[in-house]
Tab-separated table of C-alpha atoms in Angstrom:
chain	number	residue	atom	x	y	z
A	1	UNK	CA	-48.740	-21.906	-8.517
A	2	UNK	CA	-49.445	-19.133	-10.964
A	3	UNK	CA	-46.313	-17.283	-9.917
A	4	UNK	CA	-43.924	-20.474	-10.554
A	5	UNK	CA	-45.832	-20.905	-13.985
A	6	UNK	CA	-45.218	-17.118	-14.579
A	7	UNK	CA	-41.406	-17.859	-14.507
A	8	UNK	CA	-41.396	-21.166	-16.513
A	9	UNK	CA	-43.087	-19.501	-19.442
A	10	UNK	CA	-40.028	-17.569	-18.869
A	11	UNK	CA	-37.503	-19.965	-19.541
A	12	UNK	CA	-39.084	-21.400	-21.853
A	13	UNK	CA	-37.089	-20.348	-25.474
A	14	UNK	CA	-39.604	-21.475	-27.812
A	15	UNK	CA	-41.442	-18.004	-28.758
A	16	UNK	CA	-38.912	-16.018	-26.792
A	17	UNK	CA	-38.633	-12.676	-28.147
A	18	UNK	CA	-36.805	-10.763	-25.555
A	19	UNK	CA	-33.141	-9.254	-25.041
A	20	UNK	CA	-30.372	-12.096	-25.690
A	21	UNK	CA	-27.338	-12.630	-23.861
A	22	UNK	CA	-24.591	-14.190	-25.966
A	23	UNK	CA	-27.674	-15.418	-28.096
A	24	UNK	CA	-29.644	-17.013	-25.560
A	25	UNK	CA	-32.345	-16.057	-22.535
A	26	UNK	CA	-30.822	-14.516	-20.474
A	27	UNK	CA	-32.567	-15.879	-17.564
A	28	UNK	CA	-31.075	-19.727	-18.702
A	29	UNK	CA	-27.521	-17.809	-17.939
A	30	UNK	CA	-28.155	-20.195	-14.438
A	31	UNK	CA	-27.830	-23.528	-14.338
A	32	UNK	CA	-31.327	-25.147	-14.578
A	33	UNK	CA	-31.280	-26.942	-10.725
A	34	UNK	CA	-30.388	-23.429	-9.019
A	35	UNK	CA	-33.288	-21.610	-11.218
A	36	UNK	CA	-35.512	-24.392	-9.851
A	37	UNK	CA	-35.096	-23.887	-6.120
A	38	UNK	CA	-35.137	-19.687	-6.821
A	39	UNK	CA	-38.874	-20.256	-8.625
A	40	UNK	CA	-39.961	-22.832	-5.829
A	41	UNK	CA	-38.441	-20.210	-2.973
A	42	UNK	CA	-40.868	-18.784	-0.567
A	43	UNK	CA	-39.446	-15.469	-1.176
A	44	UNK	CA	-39.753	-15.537	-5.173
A	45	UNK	CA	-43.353	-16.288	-4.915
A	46	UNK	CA	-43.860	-14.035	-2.145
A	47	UNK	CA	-41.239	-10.999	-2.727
A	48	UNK	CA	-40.552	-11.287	-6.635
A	49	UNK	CA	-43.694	-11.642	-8.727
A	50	UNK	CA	-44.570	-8.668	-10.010
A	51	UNK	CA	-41.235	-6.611	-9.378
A	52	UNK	CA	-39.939	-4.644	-12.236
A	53	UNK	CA	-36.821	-2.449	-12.890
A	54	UNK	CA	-37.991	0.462	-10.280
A	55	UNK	CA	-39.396	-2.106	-7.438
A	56	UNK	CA	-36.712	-4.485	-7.919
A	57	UNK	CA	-34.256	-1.472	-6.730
A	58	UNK	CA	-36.696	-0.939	-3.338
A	59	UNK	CA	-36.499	-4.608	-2.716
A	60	UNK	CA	-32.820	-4.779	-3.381
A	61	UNK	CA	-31.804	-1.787	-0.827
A	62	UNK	CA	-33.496	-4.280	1.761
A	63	UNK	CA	-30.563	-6.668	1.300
A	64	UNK	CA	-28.617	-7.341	3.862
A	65	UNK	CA	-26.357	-10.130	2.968
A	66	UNK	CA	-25.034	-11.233	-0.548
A	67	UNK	CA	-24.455	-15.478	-1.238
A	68	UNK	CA	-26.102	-18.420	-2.891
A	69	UNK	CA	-27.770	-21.114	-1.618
A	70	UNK	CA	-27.270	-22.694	1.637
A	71	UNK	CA	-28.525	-25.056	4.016
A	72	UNK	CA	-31.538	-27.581	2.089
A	73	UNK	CA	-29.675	-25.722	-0.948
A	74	UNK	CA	-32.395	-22.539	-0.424
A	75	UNK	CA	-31.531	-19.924	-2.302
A	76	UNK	CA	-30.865	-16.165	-0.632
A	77	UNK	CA	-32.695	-13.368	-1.158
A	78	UNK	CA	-29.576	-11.837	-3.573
A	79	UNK	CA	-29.980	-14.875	-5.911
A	80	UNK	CA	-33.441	-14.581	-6.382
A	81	UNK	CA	-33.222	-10.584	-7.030
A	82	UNK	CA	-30.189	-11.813	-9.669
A	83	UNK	CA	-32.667	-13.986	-11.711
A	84	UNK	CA	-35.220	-11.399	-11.710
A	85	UNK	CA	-32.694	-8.465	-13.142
A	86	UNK	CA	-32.096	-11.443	-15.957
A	87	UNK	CA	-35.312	-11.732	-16.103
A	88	UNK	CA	-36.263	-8.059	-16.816
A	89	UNK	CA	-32.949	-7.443	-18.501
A	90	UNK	CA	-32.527	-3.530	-17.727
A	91	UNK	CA	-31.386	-1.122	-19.513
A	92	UNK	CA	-27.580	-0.038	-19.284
A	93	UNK	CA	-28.296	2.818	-18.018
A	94	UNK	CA	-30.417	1.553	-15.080
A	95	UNK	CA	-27.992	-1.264	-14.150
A	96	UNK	CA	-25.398	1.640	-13.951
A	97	UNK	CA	-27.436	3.872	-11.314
A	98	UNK	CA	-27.711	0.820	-9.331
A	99	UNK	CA	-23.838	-0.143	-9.115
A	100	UNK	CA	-23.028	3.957	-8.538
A	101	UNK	CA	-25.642	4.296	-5.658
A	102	UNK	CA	-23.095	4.787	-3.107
A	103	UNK	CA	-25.632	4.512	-0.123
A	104	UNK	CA	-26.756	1.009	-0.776
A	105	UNK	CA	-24.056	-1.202	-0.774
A	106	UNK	CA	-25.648	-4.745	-1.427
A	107	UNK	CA	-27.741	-2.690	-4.330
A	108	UNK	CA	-24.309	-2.216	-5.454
A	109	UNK	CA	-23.287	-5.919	-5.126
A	110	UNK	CA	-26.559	-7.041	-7.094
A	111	UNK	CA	-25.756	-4.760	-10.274
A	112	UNK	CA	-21.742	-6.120	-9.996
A	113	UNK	CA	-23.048	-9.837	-10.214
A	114	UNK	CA	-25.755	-8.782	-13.200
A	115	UNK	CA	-22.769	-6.989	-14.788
A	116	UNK	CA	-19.991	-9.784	-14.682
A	117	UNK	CA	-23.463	-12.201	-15.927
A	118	UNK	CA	-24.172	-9.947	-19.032
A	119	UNK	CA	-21.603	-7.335	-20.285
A	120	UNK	CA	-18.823	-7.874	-22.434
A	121	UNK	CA	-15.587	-8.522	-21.401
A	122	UNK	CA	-14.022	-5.252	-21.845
A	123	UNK	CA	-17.457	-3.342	-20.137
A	124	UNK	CA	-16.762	-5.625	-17.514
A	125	UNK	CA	-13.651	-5.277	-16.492
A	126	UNK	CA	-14.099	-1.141	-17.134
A	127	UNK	CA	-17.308	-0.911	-15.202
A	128	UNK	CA	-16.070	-3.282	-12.175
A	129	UNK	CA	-12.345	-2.702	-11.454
A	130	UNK	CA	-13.034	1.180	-10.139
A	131	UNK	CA	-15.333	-0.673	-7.466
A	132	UNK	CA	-11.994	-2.373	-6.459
A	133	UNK	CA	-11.992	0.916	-4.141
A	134	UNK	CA	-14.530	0.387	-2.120
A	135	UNK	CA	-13.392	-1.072	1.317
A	136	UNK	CA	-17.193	-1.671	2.888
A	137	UNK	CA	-17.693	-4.576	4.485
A	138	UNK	CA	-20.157	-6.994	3.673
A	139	UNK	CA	-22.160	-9.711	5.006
A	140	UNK	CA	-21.961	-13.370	3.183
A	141	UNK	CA	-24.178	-15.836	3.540
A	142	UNK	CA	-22.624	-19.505	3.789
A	143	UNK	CA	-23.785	-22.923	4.102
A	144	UNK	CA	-21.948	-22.830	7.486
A	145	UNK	CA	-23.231	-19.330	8.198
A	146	UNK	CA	-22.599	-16.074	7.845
A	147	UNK	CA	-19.095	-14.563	7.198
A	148	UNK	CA	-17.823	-11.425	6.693
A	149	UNK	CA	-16.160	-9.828	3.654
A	150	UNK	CA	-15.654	-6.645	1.552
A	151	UNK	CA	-16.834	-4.865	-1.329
A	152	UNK	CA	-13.557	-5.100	-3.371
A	153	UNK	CA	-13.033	-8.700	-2.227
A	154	UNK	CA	-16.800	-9.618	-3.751
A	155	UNK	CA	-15.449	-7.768	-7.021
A	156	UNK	CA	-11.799	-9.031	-7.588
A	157	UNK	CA	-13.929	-13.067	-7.226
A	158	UNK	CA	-16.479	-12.043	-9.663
A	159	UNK	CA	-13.484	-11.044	-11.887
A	160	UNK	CA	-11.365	-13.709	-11.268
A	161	UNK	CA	-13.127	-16.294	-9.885
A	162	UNK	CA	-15.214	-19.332	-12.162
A	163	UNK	CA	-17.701	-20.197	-9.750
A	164	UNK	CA	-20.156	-17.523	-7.173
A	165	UNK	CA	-23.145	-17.291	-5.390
A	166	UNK	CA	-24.241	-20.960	-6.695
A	167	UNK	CA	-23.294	-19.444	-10.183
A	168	UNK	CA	-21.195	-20.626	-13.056
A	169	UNK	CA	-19.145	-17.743	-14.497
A	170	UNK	CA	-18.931	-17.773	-18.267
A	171	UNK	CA	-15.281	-17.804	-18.956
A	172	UNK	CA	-14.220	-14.505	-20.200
A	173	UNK	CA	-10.545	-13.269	-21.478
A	174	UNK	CA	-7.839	-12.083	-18.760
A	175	UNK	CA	-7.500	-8.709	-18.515
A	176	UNK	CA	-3.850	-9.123	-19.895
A	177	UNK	CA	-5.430	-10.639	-23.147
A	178	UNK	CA	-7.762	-8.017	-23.869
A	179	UNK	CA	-4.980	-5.438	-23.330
A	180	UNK	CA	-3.164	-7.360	-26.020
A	181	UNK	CA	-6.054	-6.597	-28.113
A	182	UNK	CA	-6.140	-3.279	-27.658
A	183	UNK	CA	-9.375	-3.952	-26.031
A	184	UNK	CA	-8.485	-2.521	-22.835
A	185	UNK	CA	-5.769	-0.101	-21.943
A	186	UNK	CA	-3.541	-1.058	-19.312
A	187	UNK	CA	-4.770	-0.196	-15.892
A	188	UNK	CA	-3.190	2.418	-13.538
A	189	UNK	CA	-2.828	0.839	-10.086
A	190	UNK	CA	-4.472	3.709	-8.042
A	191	UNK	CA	-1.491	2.629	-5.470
A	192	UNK	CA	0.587	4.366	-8.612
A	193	UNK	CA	1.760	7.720	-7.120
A	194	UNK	CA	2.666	6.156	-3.837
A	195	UNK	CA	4.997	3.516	-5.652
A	196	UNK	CA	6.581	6.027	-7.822
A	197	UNK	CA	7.703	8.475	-4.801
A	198	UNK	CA	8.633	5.345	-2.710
A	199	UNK	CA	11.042	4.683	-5.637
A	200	UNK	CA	12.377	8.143	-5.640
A	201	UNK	CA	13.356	7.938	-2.176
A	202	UNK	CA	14.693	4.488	-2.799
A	203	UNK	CA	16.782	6.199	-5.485
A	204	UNK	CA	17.831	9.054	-3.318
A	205	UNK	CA	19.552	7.183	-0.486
């Protein structure tokens, strides 16, 4: 009971005097029933209490499936490890290391979900689309089961998508938008070279 008080007091704004997140707590960035069933979950009580930004990153390389909530609505292991990094709001620079660790791939996965949750639009976009590379599969967990899909796929929804892993997405600008704000400069399809000679040899016949 101590550890679901522990993460109430959390939530609670009145005295809050942590990091804000487009000027709230960050940890209310979830909607209020999922945050229930993550601080009434076995495995927050059991595998969360305590964790800060060093253990979080051992418990997170245990991962071995991303999702939301499924079956009685129970949420996974990834969604409770996403509430703690809002909890403990990490540096940049930590949140970074985690989404470059190229040997952990659901480590990876974690920090893209905290990132889409809590940069700014034009960070976002920046710091996910060169993850649009990477092919590796991963394993989702459904309400029906388990499916599979890929790194890049898991990046283009949290960039496109309004709704993942039992999360609302705040509504951020297209990319087109911010481009048109100079916010962002237009991105170069790595699929650019390869277009450009194809069109020289379409030119050449």
């Amino acid at each position: 009971m101590a550890h679901q008080a522990d993460a109430k007091a959390m939530l609670d704004d009145r005295g809050y005097e942590g990091t804000l997140i487009r000027g709230q707590n960050p940890a209310l960035l979830m909607e209020k029933a999922v945050r229930d069933r993550i601080t009434e979950s076995y495995y927050w009580k059991e595998q969360c209490f305590g964790l800060n930004a060093a253990t979080l990153c051992d418990r997170a390389v245990e991962l071995t499936f991303i999702g939301g909530t499924y079956g009685q609505q129970k949420p996974t292991p990834f969604l409770c490890l996403a509430f703690k990094l809002l909890q403990l709001t990490p540096e940049r620079e930590v949140v970074l290391e985690y989404l470059l660790n190229e040997d952990f791939k659901y480590l990876r996965a974690l920090a893209a979900f905290y990132v889409r949750l809590t940069f700014d639009p034009p960070d976002i976009y920046k710091t996910l689309e060169p993850l649009l590379a990477d092919y590796r599969k991963l394993k989702r967990r459904t309400n029906e089961g388990f499916i599979l899909t890929h790194v890049d796929k898991f990046i283009d929804d949290l960039l496109t998508k309004e709704r993942i892993c039992a999360t609302s997405l705040w509504k951020m600008p297209t990319r087109q938008q911010l481009e048109d704000l100079e916010l962002l400069d237009e991105r170069v399809s790595p699929l650019g070279d390869e277009i450009d000679q194809i069109d020289d040899e379409d030119g050449s016949d």
